[in-house]
PDB file of C-alpha atoms in Angstrom:
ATOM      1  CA  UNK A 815       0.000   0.000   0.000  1.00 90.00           C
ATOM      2  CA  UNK A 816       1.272   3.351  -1.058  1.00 95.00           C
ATOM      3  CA  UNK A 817       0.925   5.897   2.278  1.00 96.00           C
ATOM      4  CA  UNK A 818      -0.092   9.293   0.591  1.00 97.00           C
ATOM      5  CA  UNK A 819       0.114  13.105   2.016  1.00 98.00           C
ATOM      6  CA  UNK A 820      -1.456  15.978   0.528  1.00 97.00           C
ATOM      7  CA  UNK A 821      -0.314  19.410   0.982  1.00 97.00           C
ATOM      8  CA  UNK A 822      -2.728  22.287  -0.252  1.00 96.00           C
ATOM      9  CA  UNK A 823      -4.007  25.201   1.289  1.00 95.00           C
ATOM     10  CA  UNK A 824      -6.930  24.936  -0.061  1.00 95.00           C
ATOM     11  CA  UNK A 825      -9.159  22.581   1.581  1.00 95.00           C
ATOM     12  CA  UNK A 826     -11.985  22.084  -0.864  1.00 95.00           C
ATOM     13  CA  UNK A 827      -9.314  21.122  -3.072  1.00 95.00           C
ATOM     14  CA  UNK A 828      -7.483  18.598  -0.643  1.00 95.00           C
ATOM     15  CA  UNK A 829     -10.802  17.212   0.095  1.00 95.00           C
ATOM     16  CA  UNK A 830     -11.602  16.654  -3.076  1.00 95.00           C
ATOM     17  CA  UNK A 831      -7.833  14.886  -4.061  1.00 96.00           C
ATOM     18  CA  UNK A 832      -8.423  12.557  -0.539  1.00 95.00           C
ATOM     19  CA  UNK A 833     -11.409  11.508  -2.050  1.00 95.00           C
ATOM     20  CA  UNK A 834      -9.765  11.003  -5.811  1.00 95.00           C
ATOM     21  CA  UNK A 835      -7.137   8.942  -4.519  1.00 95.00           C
ATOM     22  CA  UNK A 836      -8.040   7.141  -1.144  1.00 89.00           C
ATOM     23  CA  UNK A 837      -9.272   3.756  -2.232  1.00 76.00           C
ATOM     24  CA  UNK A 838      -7.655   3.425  -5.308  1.00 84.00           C
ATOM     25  CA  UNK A 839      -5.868   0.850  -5.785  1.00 82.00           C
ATOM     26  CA  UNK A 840      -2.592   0.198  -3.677  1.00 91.00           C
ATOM     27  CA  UNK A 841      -3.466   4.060  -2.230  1.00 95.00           C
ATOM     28  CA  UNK A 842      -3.794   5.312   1.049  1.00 95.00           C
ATOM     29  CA  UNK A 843      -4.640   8.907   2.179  1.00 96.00           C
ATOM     30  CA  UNK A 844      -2.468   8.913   6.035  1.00 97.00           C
ATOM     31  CA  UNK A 845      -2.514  12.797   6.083  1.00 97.00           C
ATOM     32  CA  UNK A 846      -2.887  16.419   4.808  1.00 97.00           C
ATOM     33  CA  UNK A 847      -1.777  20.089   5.553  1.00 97.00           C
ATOM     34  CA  UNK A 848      -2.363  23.359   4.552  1.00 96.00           C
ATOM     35  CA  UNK A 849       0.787  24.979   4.941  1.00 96.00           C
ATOM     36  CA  UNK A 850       4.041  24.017   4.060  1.00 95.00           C
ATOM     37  CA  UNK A 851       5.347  24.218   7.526  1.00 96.00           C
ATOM     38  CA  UNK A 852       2.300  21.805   8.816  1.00 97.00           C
ATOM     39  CA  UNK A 853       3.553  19.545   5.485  1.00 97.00           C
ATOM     40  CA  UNK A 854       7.120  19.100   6.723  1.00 97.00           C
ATOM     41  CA  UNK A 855       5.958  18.449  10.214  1.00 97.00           C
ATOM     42  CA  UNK A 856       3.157  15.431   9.018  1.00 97.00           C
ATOM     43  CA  UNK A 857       5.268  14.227   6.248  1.00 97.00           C
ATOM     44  CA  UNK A 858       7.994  13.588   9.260  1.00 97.00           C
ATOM     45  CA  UNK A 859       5.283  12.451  12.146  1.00 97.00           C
ATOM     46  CA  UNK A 860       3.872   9.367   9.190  1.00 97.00           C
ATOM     47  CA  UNK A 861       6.719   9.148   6.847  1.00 96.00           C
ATOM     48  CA  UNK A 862       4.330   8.285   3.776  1.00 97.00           C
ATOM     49  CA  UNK A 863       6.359   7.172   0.326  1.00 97.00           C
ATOM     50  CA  UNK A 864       4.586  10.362  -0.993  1.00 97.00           C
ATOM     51  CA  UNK A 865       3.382  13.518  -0.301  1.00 97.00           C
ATOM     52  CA  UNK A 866       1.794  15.652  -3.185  1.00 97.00           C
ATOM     53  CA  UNK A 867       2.459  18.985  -2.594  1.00 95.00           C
ATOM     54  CA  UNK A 868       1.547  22.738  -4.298  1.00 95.00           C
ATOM     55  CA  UNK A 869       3.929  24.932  -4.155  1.00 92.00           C
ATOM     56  CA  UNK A 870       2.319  28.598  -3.561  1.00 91.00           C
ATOM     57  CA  UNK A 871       1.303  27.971   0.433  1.00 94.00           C
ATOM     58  CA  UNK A 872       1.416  30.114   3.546  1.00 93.00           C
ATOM     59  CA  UNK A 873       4.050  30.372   6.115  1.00 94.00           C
ATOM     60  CA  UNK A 874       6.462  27.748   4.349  1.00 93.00           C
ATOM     61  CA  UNK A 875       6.506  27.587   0.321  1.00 92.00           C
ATOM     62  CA  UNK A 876       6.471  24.005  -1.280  1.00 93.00           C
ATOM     63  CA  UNK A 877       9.711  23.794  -2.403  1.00 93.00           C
ATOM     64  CA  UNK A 878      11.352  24.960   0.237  1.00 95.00           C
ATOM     65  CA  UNK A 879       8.782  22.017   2.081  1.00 96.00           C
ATOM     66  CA  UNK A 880      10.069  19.806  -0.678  1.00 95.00           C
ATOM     67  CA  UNK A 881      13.530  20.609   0.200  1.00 93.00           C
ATOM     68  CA  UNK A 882      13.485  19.887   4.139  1.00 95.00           C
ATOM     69  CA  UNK A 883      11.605  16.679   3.736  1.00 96.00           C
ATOM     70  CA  UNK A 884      13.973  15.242   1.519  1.00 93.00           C
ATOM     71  CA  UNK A 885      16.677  16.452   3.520  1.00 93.00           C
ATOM     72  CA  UNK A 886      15.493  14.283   6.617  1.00 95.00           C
ATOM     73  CA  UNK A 887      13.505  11.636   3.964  1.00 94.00           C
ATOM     74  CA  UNK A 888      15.515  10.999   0.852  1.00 92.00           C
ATOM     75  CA  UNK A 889      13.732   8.290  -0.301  1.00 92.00           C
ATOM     76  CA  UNK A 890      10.363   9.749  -0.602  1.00 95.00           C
ATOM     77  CA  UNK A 891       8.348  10.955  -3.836  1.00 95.00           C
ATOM     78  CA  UNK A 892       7.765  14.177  -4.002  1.00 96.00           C
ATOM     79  CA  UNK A 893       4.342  14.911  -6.437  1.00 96.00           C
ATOM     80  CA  UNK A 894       4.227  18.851  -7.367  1.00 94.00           C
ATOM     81  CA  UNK A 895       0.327  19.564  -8.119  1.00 94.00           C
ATOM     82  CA  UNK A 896      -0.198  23.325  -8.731  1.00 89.00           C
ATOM     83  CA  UNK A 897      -1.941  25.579 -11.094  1.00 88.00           C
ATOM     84  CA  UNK A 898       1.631  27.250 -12.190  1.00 78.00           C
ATOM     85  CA  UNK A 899       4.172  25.915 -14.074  1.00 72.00           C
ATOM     86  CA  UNK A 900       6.635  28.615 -15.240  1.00 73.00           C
ATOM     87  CA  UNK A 901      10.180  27.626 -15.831  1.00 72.00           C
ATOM     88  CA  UNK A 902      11.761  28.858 -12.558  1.00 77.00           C
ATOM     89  CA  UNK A 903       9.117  27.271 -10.655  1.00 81.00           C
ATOM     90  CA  UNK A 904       9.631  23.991 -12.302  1.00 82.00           C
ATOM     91  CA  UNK A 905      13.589  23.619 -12.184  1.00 82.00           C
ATOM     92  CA  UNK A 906      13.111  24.886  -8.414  1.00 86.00           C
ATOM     93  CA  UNK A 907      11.173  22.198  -7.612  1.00 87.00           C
ATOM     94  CA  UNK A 908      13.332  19.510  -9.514  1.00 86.00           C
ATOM     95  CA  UNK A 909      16.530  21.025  -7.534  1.00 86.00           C
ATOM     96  CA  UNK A 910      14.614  20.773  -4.309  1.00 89.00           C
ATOM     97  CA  UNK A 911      14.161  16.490  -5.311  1.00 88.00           C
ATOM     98  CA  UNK A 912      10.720  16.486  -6.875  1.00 91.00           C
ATOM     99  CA  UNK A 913       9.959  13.529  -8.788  1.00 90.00           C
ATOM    100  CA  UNK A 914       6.941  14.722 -10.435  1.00 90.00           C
ATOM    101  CA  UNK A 915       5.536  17.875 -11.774  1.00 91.00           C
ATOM    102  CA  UNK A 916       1.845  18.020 -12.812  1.00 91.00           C
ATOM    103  CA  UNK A 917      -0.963  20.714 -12.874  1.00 89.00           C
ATOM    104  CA  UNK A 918      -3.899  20.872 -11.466  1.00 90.00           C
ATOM    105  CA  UNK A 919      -5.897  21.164 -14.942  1.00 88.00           C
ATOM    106  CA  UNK A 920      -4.816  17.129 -15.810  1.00 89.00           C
ATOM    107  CA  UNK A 921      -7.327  14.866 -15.570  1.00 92.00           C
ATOM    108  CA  UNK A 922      -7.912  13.013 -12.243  1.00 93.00           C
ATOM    109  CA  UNK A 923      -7.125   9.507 -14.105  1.00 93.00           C
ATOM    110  CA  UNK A 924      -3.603  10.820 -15.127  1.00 92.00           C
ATOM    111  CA  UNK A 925      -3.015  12.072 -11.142  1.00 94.00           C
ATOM    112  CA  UNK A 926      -3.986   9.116  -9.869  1.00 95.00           C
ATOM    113  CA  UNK A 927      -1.537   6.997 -12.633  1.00 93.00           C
ATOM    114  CA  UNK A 928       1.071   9.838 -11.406  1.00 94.00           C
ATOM    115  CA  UNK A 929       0.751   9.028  -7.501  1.00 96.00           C
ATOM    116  CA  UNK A 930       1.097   5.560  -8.071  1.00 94.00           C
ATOM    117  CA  UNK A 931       3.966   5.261 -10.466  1.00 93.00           C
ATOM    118  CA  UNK A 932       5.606   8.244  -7.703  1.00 94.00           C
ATOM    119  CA  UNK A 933       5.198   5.792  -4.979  1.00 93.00           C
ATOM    120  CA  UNK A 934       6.960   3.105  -7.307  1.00 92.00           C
ATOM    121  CA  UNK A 935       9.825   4.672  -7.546  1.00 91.00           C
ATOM    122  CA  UNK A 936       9.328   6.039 -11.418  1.00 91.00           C
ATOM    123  CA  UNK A 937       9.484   9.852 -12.044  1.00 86.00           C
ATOM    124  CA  UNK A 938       6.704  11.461 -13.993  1.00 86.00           C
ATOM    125  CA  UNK A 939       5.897  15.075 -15.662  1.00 80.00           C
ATOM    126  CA  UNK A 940       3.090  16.539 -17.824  1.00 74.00           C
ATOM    127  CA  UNK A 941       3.291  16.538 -21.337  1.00 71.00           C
ATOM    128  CA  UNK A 942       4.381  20.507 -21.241  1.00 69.00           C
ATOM    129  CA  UNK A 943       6.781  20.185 -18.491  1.00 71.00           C
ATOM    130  CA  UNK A 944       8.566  17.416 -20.069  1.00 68.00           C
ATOM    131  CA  UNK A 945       8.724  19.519 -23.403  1.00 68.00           C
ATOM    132  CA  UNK A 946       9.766  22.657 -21.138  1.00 65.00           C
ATOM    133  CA  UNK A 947      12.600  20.215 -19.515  1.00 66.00           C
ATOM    134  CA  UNK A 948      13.363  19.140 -23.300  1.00 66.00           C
ATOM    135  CA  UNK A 949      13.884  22.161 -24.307  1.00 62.00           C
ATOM    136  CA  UNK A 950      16.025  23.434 -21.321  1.00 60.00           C
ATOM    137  CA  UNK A 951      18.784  20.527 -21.704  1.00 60.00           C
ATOM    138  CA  UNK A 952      18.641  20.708 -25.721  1.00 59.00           C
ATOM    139  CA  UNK A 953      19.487  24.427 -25.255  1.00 56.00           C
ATOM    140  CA  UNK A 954      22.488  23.239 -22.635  1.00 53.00           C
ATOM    141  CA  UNK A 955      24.002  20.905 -25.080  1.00 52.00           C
ATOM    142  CA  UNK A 956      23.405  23.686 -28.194  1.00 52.00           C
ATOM    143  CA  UNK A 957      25.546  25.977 -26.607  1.00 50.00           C
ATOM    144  CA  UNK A 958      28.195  23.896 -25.906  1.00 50.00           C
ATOM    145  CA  UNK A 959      28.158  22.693 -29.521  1.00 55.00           C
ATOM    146  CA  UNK A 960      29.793  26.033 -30.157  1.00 65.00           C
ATOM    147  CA  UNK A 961      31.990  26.731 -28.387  1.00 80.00           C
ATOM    148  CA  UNK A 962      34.395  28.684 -30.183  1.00 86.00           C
ATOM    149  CA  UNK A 963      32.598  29.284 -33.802  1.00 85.00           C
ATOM    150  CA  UNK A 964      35.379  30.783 -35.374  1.00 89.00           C
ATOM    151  CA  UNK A 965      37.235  27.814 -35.539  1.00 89.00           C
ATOM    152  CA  UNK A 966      35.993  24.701 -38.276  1.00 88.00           C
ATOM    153  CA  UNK A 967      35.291  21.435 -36.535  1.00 85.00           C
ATOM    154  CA  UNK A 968      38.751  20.039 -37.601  1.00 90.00           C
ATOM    155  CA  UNK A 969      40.487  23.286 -35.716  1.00 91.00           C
ATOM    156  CA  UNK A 970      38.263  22.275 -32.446  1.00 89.00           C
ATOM    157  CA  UNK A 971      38.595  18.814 -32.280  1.00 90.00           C
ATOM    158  CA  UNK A 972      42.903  19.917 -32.542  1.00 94.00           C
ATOM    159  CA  UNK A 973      42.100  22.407 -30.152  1.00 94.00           C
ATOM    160  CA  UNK A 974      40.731  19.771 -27.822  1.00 91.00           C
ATOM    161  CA  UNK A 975      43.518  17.228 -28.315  1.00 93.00           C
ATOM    162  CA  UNK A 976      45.897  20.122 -27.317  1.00 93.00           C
ATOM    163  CA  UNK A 977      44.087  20.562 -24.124  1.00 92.00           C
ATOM    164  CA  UNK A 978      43.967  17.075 -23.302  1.00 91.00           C
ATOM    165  CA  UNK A 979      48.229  17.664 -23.247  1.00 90.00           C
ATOM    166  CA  UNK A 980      49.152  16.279 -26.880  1.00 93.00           C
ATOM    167  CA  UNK A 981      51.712  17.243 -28.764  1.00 94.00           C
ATOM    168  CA  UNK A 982      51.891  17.631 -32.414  1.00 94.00           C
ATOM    169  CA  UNK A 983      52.735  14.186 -33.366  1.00 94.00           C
ATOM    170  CA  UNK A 984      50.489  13.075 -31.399  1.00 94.00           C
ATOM    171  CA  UNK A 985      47.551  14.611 -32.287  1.00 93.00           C
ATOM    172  CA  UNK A 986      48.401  14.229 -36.330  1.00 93.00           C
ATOM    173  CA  UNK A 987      48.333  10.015 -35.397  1.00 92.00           C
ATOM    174  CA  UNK A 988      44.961  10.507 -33.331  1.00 90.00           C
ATOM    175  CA  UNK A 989      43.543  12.308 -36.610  1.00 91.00           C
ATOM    176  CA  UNK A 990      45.153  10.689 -39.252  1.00 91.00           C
ATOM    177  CA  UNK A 991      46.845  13.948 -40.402  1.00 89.00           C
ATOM    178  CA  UNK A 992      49.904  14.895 -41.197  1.00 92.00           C
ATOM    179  CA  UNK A 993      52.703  16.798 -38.919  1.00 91.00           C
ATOM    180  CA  UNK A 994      52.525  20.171 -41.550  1.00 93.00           C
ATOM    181  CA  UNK A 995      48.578  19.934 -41.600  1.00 93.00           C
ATOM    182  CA  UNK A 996      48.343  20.074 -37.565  1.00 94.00           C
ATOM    183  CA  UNK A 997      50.962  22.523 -37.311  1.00 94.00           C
ATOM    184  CA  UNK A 998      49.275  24.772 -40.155  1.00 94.00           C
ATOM    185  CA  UNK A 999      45.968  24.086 -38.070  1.00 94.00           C
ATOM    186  CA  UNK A1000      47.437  25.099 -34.738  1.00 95.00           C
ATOM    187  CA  UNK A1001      48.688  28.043 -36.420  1.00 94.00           C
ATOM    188  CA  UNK A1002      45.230  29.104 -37.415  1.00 93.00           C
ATOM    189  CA  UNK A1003      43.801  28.406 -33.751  1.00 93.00           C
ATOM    190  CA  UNK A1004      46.294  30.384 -32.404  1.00 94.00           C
ATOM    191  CA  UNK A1005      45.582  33.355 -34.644  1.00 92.00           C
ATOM    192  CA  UNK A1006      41.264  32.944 -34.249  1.00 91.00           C
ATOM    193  CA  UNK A1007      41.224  32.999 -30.669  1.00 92.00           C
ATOM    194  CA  UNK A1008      44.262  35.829 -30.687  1.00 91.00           C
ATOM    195  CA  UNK A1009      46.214  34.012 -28.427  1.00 91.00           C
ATOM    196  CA  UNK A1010      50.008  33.908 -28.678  1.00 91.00           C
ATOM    197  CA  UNK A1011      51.238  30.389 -27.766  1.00 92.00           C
ATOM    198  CA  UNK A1012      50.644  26.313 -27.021  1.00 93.00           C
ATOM    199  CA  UNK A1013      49.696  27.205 -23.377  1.00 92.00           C
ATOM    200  CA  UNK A1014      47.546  30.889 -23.854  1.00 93.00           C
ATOM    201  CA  UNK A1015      45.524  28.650 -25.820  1.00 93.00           C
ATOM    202  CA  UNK A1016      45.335  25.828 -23.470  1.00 93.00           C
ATOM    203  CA  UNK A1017      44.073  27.460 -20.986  1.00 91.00           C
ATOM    204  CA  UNK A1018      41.884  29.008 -22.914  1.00 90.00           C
ATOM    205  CA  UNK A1019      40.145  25.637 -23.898  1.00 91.00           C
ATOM    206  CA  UNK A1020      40.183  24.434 -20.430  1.00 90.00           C
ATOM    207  CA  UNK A1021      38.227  27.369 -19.144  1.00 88.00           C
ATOM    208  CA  UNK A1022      35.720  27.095 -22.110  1.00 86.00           C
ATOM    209  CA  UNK A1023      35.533  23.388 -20.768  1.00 84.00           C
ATOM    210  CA  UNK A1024      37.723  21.016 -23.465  1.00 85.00           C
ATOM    211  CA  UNK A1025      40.247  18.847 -22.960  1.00 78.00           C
ATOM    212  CA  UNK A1026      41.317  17.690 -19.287  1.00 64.00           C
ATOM    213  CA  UNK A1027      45.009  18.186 -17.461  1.00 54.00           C
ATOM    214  CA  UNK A1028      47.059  15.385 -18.045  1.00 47.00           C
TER     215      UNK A1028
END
């Protein structure tokens, strides 16, 4: 049986989840609170696997509730249920250990699947958070994807071997080019990122996040 918490400060609405979700199958309702300091404080009395919890409350927030339970309770799921779901909101809540985001607009079926596949262990998000968190990461990796766009792929994949602490030689038999080709490429590096030697540019790759000390 899956022990179940609800934090809302609104009680027509935590009335109305209790009743959604308390008999369903493998669920039991142990609790509710309608604050976020009274959520931290039941949520440690019962230790339920999860507690779904909004996050606009008085007196304590719900991520910062979020935050102390799982600080004390590791293990349990964390269900965000709230009518907002801006971007700052949502990454707050991740940070603070949520392991599902939904609002309140989905359809009681899908909260109920939610709840149950929190208290398993699985992590779940709406179809618009998980685009939002889709599009956050893709963004991430985009931007590291160009680092440096003066130089042509060939110059950054040298400029990486260089800050991984290869020489020459070296990098011309990890790239199958010849000695004159690297050094004519290295040349070019040096002169795109206006640096004046081997090691300006080194560390200037290692800042940016390529290569590793050797």
């Amino acid at each position: 049986m899956t022990r179940v918490v609800i934090a809302d400060d609104h009680p027509v609405f935590r009335r109305g989840l209790k009743a959604l979700l308390d008999g369903e199958d493998g669920l039991e309702v142990v609790g509710d609170a309608a604050d976020g300091q009274e959520a931290v404080k039941v949520v440690l009395d019962l230790e339920p696997d999860v507690v779904v919890m909004d996050l606009h409350m008085p007196v304590l927030g719900g991520v910062e509730a979020a935050k102390q339970i799982r600080e004390v309770l590791p293990d349990i799921g964390v269900l965000v249920l709230t009518m907002h779901e801006d971007d700052e909101l949502v990454f707050a809540a991740m940070k603070a250990g949520a392991r599902g985001y939904l609002v309140k607009t989905t359809d009681d079926d899908e909260i109920v699947r939610a709840v149950q596949a929190i208290g398993a262990g699985e992590a779940i998000f709406s179809a618009t958070i998980a685009q939002r968190m889709m599009g956050y990461f893709t963004a991430i990796s985009s931007s590291k994807a160009v680092l440096f766009p003066q130089l042509t792929d060939r110059e950054r994949d040298v400029l990486e071997l260089m800050a991984s602490g290869l020489d020459n030689p070296s990098i011309a038999y990890k790239l199958s080019l010849s000695g004159k080709t690297v050094r004519n490429r290295v040349s070019a590096i040096f002169t795109k990122l206006q640096v004046a030697d081997r090691a300006q540019a080194i560390v200037r790759a290692r800042e940016a996040g390529l290569g590793s000390p050797s």
